[in-house]
């Protein structure tokens, strides 16, 4: 049973539209992450989230991206105005305290037309 | 900037063979290294986590080693099975900071033929 559930599994959106990707951990965790994987390329770090705020973000995570955990369970990634190059698999990951591994969800495939 | 490289990019073996996947990283100041398995269209399944102070970790038929000073890790799979077919990724977490950002390699696509 996965520790993290991501919805939707596939999202198709017109360029310029806003999208919200959701991540629901099964139980409480301390650290939350978003990564993306463009087809045929490496998995890339986007952002980490701890104690209800962003703790680190990459160059990819520009002003078009935002994250939040509004109700203490769902963890969301919003892309305000999507571009063709945002097409990718987006993975949510969680981690607990200490030297624990990160656990990933099955991802959301985002296709921008 | 940390770079992670995995060799080979693809590997095809007959069932039952023992095999080794390689991972190298440019900055040896890592906190730990994690091996993942990725099935087509699926997420990443964590296989093994090796702390920087450890030399190896074992789980079932999998054994991962770490040579931090030379910037290398290997994943050894014993008695391979068709169900082992997947892409294997390694990822490192650099020392410093507490956010556990992972830097990934591109992966090795493993095919085990029955």
PDB file of C-alpha atoms in Angstrom, chain A residues 3-7 22-26 73-75 92:
ATOM      1  CA  UNK A   3       2.237   5.832   1.671  1.00  0.00           C
ATOM      2  CA  UNK A   4       1.333   8.656  -0.655  1.00  0.00           C
ATOM      3  CA  UNK A   5      -1.634   8.983  -3.021  1.00  0.00           C
ATOM      4  CA  UNK A   6      -1.510  11.483  -5.864  1.00  0.00           C
ATOM      5  CA  UNK A   7      -4.482  12.821  -7.818  1.00  0.00           C
ATOM      6  CA  UNK A  22      -2.707  16.915  -5.100  1.00  0.00           C
ATOM      7  CA  UNK A  23      -0.826  14.645  -2.751  1.00  0.00           C
ATOM      8  CA  UNK A  24      -2.433  12.868   0.197  1.00  0.00           C
ATOM      9  CA  UNK A  25      -0.148  11.108   2.679  1.00  0.00           C
ATOM     10  CA  UNK A  26      -1.677   8.144   4.484  1.00  0.00           C
ATOM     11  CA  UNK A  73      -3.471  16.586   5.089  1.00  0.00           C
ATOM     12  CA  UNK A  74      -3.514  17.465   1.381  1.00  0.00           C
ATOM     13  CA  UNK A  75      -0.295  18.860  -0.048  1.00  0.00           C
ATOM     14  CA  UNK A  92       5.135  13.966  -4.433  1.00  0.00           C
TER      15      UNK A  92
END
